[in-house]
GROMACS .gro file of N, CA and C in nm:
model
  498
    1UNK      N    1   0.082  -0.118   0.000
    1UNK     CA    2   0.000   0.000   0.000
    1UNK      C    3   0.087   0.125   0.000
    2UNK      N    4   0.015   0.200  -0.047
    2UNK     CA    5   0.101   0.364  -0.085
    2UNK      C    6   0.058   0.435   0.047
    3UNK      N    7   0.101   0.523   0.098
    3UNK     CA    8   0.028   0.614   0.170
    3UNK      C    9   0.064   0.735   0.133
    4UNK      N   10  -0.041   0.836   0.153
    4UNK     CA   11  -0.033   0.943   0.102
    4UNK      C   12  -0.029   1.079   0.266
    5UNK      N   13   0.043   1.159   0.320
    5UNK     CA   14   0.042   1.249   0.425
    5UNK      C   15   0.058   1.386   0.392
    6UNK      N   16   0.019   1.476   0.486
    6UNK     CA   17   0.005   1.643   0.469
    6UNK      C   18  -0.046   1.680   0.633
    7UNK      N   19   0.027   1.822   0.599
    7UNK     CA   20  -0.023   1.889   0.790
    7UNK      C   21  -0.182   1.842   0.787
    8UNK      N   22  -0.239   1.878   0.876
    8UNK     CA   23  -0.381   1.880   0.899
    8UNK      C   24  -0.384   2.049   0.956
    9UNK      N   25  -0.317   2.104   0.991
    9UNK     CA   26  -0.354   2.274   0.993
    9UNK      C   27  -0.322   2.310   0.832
   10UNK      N   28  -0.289   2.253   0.726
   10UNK     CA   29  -0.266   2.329   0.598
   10UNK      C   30  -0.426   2.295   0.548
   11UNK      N   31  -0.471   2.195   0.591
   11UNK     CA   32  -0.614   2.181   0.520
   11UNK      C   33  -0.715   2.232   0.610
   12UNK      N   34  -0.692   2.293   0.691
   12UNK     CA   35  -0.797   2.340   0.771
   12UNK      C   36  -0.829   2.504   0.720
   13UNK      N   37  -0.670   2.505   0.712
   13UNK     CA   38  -0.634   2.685   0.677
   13UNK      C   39  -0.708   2.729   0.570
   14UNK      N   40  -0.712   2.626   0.447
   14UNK     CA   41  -0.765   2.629   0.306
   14UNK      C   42  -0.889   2.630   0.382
   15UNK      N   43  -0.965   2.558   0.391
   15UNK     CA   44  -1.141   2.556   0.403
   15UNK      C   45  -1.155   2.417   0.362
   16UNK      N   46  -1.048   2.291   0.355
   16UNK     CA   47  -1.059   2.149   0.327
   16UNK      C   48  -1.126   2.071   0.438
   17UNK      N   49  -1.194   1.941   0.410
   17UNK     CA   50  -1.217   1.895   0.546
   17UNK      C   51  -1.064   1.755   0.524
   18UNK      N   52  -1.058   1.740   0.618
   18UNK     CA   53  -0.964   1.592   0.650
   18UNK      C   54  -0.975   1.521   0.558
   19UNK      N   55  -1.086   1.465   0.509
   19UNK     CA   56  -1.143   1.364   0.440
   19UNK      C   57  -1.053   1.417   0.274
   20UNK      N   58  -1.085   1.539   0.258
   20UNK     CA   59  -1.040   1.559   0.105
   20UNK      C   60  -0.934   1.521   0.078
   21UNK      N   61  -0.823   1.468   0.164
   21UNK     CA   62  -0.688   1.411   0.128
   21UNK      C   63  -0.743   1.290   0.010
   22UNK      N   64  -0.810   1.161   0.078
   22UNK     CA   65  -0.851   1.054   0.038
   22UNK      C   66  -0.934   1.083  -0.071
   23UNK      N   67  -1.014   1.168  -0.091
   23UNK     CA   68  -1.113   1.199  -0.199
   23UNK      C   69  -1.022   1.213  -0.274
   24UNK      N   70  -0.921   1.287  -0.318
   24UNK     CA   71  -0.832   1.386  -0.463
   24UNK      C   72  -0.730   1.273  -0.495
   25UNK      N   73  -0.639   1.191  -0.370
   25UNK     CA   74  -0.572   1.151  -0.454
   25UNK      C   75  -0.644   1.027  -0.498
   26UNK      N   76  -0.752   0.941  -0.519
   26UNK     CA   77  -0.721   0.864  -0.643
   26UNK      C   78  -0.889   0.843  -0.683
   27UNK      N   79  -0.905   0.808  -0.760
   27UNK     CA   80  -1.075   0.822  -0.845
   27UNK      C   81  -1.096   0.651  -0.787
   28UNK      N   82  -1.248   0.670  -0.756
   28UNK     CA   83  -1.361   0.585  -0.745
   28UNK      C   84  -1.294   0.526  -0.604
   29UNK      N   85  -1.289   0.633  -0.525
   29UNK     CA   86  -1.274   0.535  -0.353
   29UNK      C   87  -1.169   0.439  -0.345
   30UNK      N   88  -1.050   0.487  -0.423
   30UNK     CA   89  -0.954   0.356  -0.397
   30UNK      C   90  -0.837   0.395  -0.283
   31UNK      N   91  -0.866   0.510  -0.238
   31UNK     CA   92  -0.767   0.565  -0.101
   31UNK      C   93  -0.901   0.571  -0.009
   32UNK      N   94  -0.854   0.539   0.167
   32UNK     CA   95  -0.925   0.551   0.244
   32UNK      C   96  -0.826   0.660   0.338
   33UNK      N   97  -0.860   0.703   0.485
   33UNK     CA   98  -0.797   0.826   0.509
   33UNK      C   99  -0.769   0.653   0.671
   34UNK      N  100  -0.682   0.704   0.725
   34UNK     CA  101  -0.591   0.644   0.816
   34UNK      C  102  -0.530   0.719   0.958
   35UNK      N  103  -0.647   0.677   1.075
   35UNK     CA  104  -0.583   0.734   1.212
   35UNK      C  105  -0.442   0.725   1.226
   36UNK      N  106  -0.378   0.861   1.202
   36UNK     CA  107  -0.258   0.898   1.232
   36UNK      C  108  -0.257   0.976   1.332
   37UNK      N  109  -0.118   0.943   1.447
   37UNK     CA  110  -0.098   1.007   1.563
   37UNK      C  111   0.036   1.122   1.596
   38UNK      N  112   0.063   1.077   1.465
   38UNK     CA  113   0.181   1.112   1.450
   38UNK      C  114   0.181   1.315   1.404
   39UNK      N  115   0.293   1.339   1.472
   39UNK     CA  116   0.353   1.545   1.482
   39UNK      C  117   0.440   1.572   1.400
   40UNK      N  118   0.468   1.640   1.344
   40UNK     CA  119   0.631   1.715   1.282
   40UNK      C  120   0.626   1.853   1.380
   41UNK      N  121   0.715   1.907   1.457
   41UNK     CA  122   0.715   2.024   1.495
   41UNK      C  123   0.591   2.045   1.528
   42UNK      N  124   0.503   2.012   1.616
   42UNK     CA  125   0.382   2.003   1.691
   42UNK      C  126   0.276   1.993   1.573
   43UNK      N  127   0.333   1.985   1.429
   43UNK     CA  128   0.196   2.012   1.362
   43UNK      C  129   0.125   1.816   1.338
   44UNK      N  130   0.013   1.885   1.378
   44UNK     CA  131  -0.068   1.694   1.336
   44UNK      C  132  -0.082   1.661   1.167
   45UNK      N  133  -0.011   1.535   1.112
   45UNK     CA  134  -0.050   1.487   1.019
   45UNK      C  135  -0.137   1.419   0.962
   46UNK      N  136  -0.216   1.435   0.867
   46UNK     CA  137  -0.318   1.318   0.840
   46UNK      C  138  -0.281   1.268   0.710
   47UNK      N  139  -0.278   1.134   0.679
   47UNK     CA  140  -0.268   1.051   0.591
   47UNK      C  141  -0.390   0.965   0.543
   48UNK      N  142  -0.328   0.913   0.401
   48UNK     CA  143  -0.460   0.846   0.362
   48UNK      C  144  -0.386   0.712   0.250
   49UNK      N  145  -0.420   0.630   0.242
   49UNK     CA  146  -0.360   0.476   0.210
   49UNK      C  147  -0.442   0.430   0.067
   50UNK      N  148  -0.380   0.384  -0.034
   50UNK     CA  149  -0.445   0.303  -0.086
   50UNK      C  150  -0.532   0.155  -0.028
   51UNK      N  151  -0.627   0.126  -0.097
   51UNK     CA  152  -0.737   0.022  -0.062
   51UNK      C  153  -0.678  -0.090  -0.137
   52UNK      N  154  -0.690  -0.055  -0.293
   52UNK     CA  155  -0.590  -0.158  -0.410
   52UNK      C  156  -0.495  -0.230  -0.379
   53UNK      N  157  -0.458  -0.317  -0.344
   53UNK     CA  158  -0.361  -0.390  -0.295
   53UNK      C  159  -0.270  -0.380  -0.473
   54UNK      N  160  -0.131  -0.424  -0.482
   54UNK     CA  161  -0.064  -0.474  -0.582
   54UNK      C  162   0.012  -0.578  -0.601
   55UNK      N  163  -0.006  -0.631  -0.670
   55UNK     CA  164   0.073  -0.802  -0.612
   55UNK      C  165   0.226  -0.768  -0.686
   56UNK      N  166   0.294  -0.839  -0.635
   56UNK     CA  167   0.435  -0.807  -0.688
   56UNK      C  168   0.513  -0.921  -0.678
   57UNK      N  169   0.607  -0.962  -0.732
   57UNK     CA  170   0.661  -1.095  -0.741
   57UNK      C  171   0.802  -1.064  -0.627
   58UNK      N  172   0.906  -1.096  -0.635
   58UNK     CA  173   0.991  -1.106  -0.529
   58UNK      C  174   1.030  -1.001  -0.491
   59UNK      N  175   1.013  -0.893  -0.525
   59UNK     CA  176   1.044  -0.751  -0.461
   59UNK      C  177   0.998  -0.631  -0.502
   60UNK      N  178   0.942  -0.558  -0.408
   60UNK     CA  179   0.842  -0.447  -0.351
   60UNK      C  180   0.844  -0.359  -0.493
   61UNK      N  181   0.996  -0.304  -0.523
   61UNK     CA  182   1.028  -0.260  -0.608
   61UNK      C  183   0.988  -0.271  -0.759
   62UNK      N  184   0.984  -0.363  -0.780
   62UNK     CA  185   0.917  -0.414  -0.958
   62UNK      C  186   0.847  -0.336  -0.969
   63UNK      N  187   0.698  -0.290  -0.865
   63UNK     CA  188   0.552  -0.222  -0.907
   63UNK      C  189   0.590  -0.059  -0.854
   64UNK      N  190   0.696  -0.033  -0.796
   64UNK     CA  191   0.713   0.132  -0.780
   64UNK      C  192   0.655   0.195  -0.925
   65UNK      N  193   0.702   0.178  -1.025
   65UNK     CA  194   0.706   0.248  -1.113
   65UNK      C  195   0.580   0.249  -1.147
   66UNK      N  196   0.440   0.138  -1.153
   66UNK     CA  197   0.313   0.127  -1.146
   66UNK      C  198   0.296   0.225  -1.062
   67UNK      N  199   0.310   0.242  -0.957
   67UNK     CA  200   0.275   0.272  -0.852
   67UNK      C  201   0.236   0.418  -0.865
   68UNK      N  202   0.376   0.484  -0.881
   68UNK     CA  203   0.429   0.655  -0.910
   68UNK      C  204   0.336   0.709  -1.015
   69UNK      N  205   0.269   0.606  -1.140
   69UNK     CA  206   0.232   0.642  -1.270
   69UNK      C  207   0.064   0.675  -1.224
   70UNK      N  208   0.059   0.553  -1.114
   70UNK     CA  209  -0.076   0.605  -1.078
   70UNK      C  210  -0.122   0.683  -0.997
   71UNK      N  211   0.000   0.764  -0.895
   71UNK     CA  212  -0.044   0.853  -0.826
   71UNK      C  213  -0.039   1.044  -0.907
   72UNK      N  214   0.042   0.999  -0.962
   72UNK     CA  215   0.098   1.086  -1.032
   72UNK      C  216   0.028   1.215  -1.123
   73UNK      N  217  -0.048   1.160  -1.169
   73UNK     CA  218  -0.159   1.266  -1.264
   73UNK      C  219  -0.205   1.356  -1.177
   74UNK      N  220  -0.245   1.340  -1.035
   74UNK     CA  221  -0.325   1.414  -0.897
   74UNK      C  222  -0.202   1.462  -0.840
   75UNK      N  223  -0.082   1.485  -0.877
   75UNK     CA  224   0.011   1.549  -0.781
   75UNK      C  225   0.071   1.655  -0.897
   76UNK      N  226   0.104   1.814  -0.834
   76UNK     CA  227   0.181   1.860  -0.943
   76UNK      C  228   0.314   1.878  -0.854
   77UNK      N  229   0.391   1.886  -0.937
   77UNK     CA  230   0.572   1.864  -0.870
   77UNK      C  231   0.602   2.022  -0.950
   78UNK      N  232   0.694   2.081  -0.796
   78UNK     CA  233   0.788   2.169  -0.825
   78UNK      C  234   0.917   2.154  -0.799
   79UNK      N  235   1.015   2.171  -0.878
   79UNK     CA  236   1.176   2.155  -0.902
   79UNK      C  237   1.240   2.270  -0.824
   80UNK      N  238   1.340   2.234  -0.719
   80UNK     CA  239   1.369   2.311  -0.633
   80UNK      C  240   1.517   2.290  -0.658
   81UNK      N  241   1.592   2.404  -0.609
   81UNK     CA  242   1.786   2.396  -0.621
   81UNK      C  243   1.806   2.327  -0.518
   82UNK      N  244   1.715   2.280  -0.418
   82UNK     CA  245   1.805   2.233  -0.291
   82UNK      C  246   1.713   2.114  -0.238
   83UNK      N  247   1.761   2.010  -0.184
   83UNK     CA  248   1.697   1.858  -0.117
   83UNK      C  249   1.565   1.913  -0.123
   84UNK      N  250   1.485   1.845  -0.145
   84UNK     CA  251   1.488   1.738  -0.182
   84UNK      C  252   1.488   1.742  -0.330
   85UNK      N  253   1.462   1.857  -0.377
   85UNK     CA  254   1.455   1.889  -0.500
   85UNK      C  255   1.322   1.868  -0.606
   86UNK      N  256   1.271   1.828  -0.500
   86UNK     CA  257   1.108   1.814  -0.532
   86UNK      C  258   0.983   1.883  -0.448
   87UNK      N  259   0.889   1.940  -0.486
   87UNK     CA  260   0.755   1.965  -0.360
   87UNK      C  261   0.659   1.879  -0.459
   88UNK      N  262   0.609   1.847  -0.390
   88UNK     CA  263   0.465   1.780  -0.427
   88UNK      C  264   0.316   1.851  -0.359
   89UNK      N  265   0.259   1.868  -0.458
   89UNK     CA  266   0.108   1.922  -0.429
   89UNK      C  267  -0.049   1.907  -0.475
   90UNK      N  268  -0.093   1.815  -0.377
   90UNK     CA  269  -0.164   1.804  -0.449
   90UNK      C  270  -0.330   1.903  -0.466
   91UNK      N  271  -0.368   1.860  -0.612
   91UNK     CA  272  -0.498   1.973  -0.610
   91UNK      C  273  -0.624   1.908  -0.594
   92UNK      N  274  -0.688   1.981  -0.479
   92UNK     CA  275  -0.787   1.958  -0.464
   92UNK      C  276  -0.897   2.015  -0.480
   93UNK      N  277  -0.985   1.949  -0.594
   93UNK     CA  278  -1.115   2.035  -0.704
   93UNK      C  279  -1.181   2.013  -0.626
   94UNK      N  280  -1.294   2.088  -0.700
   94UNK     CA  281  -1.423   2.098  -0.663
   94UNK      C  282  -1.467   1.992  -0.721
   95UNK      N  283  -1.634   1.980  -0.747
   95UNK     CA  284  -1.693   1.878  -0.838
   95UNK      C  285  -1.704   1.985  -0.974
   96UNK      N  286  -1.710   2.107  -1.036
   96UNK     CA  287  -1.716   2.204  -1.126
   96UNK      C  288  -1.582   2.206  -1.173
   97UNK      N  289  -1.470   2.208  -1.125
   97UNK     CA  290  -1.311   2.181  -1.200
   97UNK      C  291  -1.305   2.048  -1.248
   98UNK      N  292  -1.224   2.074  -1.346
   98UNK     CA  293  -1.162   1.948  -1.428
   98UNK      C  294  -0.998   1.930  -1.377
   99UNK      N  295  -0.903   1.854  -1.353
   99UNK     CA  296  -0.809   1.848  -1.353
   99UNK      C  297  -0.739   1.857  -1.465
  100UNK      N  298  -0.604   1.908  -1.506
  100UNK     CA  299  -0.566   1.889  -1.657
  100UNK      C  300  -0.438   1.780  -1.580
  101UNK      N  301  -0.343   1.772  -1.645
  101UNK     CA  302  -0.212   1.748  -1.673
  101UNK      C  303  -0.132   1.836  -1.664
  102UNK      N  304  -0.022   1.860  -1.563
  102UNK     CA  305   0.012   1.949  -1.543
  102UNK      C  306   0.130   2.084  -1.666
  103UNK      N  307   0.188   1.936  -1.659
  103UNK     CA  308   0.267   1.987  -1.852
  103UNK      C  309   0.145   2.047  -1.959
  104UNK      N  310   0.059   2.004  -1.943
  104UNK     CA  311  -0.063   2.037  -2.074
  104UNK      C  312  -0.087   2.181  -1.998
  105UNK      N  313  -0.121   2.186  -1.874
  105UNK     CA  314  -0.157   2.353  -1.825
  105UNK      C  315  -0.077   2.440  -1.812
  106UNK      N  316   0.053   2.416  -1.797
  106UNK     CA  317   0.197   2.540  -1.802
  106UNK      C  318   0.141   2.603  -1.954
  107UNK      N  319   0.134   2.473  -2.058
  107UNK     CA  320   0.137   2.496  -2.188
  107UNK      C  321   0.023   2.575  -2.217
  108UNK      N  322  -0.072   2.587  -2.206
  108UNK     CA  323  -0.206   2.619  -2.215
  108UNK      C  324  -0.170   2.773  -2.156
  109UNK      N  325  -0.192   2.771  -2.064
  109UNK     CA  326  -0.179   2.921  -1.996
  109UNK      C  327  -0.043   2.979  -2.034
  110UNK      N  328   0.107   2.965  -2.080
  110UNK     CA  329   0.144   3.030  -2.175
  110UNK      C  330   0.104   3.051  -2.309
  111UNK      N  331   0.014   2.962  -2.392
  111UNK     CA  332  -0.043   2.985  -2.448
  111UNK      C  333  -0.127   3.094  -2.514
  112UNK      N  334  -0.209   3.114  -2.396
  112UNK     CA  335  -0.341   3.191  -2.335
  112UNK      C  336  -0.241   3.328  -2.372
  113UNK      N  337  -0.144   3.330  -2.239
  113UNK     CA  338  -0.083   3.475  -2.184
  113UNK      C  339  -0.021   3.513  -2.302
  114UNK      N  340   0.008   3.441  -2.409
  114UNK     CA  341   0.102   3.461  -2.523
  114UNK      C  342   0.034   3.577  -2.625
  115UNK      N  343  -0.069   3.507  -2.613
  115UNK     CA  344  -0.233   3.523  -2.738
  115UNK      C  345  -0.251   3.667  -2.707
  116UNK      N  346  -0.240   3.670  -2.566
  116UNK     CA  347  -0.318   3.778  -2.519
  116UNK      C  348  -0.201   3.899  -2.537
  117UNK      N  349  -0.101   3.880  -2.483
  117UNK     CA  350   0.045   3.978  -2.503
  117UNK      C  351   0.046   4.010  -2.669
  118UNK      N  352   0.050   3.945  -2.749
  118UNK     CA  353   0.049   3.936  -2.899
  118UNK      C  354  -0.055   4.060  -2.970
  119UNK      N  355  -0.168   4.022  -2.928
  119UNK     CA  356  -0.311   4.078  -2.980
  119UNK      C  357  -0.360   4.177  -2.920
  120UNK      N  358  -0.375   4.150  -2.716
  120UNK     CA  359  -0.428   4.237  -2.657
  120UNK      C  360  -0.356   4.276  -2.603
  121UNK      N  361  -0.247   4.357  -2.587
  121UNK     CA  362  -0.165   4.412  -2.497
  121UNK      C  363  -0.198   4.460  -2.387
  122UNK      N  364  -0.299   4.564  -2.437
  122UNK     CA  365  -0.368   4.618  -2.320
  122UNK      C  366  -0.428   4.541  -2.210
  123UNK      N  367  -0.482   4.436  -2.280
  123UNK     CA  368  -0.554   4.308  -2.171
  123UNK      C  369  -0.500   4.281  -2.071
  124UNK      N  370  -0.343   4.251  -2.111
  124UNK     CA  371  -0.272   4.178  -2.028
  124UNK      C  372  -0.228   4.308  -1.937
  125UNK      N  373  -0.189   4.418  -1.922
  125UNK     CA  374  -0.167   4.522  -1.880
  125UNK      C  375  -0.297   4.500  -1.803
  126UNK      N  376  -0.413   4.484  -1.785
  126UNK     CA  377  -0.525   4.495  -1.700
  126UNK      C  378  -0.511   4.391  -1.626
  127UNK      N  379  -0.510   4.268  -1.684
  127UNK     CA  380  -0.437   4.148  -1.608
  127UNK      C  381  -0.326   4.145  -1.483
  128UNK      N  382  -0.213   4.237  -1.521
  128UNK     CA  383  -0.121   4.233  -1.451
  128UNK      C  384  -0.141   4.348  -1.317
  129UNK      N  385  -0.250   4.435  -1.310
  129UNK     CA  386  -0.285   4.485  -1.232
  129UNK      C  387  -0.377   4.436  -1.158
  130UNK      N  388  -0.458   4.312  -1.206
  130UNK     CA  389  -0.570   4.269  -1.145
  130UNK      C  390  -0.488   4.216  -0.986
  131UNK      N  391  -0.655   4.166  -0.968
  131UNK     CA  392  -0.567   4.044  -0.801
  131UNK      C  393  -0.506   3.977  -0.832
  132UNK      N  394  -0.496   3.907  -0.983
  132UNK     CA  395  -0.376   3.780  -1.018
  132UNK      C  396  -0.261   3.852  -1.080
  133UNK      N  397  -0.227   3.969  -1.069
  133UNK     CA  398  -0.148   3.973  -1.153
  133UNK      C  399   0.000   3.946  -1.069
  134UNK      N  400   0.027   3.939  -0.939
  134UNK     CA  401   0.137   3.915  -0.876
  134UNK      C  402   0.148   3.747  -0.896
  135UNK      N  403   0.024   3.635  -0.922
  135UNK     CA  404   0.076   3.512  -0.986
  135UNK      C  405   0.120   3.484  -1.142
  136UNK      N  406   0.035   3.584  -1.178
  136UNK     CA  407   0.073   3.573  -1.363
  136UNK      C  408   0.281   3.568  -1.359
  137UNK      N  409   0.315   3.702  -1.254
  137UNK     CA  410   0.435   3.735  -1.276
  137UNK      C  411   0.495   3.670  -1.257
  138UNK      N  412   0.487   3.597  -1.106
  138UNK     CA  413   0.548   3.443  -1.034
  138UNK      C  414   0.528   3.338  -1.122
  139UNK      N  415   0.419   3.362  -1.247
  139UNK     CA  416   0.366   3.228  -1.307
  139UNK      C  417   0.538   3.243  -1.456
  140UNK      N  418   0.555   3.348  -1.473
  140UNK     CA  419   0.632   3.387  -1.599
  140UNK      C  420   0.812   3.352  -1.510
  141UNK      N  421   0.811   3.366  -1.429
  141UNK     CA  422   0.956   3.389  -1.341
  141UNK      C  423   0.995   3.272  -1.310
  142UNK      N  424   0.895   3.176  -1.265
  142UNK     CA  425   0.930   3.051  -1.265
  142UNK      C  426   0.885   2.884  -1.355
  143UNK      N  427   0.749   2.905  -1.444
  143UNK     CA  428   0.732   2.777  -1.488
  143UNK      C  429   0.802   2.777  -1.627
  144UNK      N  430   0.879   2.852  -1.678
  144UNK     CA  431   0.966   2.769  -1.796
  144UNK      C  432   1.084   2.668  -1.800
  145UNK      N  433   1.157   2.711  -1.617
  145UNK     CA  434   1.252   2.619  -1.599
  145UNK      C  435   1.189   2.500  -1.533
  146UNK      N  436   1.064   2.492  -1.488
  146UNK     CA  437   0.984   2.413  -1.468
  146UNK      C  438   0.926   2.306  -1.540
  147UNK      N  439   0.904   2.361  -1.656
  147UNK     CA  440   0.795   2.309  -1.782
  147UNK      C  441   0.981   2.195  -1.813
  148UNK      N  442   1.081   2.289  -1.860
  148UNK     CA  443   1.200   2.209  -1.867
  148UNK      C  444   1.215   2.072  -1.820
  149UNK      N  445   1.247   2.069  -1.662
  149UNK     CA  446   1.230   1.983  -1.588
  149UNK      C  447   1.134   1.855  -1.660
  150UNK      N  448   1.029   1.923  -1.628
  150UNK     CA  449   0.936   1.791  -1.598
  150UNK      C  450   0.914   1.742  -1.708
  151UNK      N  451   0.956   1.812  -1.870
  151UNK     CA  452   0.911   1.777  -1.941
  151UNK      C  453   1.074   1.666  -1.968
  152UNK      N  454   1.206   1.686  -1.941
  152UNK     CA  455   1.291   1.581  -1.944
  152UNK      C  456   1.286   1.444  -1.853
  153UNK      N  457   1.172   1.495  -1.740
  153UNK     CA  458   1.169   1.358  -1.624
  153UNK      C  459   1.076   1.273  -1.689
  154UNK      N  460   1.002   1.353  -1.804
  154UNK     CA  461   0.841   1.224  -1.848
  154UNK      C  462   0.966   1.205  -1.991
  155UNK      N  463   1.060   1.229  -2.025
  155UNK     CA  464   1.115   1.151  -2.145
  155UNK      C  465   1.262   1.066  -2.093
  156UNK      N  466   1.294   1.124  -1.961
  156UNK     CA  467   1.367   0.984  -1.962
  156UNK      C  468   1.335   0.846  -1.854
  157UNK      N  469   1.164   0.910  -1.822
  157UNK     CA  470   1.094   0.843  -1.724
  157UNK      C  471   1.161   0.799  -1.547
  158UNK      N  472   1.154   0.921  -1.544
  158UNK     CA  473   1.245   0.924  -1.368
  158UNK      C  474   1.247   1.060  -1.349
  159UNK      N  475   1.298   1.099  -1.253
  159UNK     CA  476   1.243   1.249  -1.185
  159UNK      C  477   1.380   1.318  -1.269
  160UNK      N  478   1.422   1.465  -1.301
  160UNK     CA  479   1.584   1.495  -1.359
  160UNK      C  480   1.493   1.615  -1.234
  161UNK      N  481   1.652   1.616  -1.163
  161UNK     CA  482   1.681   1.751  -1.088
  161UNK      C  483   1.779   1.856  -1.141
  162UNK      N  484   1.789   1.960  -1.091
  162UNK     CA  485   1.868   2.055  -1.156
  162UNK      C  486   2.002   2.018  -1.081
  163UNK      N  487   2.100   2.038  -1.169
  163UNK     CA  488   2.237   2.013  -1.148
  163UNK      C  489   2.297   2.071  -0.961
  164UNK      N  490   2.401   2.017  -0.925
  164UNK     CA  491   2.410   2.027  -0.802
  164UNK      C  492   2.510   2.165  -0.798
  165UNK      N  493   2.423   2.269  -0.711
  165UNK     CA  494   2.517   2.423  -0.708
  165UNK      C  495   2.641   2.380  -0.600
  166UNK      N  496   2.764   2.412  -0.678
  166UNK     CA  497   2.885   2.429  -0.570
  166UNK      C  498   2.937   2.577  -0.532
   0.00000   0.00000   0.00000
């Protein structure tokens, strides 16, 4: 079994209940949520387990890679310069959101912002003043070395981190 963990004050903070851990990461009830007792720095964690069992022949290892492929679509990963070199996050919709793929939505919304810089200048100038416009900027500053990343970890199928700073 996989288990899946996160603070329980980060989902409270949002407006999540407990339960939504187990709901998002995997479709049709195949995670259940799991009495955890366990603290990091006083904060309480809650976790949630796959139900699916996986059979595996002499070692655990063979089905990782099953494993990662299926949690994977429900988690988006950010590439960091320093250990672990990964964050993981996952999103949790509504029943009115669709999830995309996370490579397909960098692409999409540069896309979008491209169209709009190109044609509407002005738009985006209204944009960048709006309430989003301090993520649009964070969105331009950081997801191209991002989009990079992840798009070399899905072609040589394993995570690529950024080179080690000395």
């Amino acid at each position: 079994m996989i288990h899946g963990c996160a603070f329980a004050d980060d989902f409270t903070r949002l407006g999540y209940g407990l339960t939504d851990l187990s709901k998002n990461l995997g479709a049709g009830g195949t995670w259940r949520n799991v009495n955890c007792s366990e603290a990091i720095d006083g904060r309480r964690i809650i976790e949630a387990e796959t139900i699916a069992t996986t059979h595996y022949g002499h070692r655990p290892s063979q089905v990782l890679s099953q494993l990662s492929t299926d949690v994977r679509p429900r988690l988006w990963r950010s590439v960091t310069a320093y250990p672990p070199y990964r964050k993981y996050y996952i999103f949790l919709r509504t029943s009115a959101q669709t999830m995309l793929n996370q490579l397909l939505t960098i692409y999409l919304a540069t896309f979008y912002f491209g169209s709009i810089t190109r044609y509407k200048p002005e738009q985006f100038d209204l944009i960048l003043k709006s309430a989003i416009g301090p993520f649009v900027l964070e969105f331009f500053s950081n997801q191209p070395s991002q989009f990079l990343y992840l798009m070399a970890s899905e072609f040589m199928e394993q995570e690529v981190a950024r080179a080690a700073i000395t």
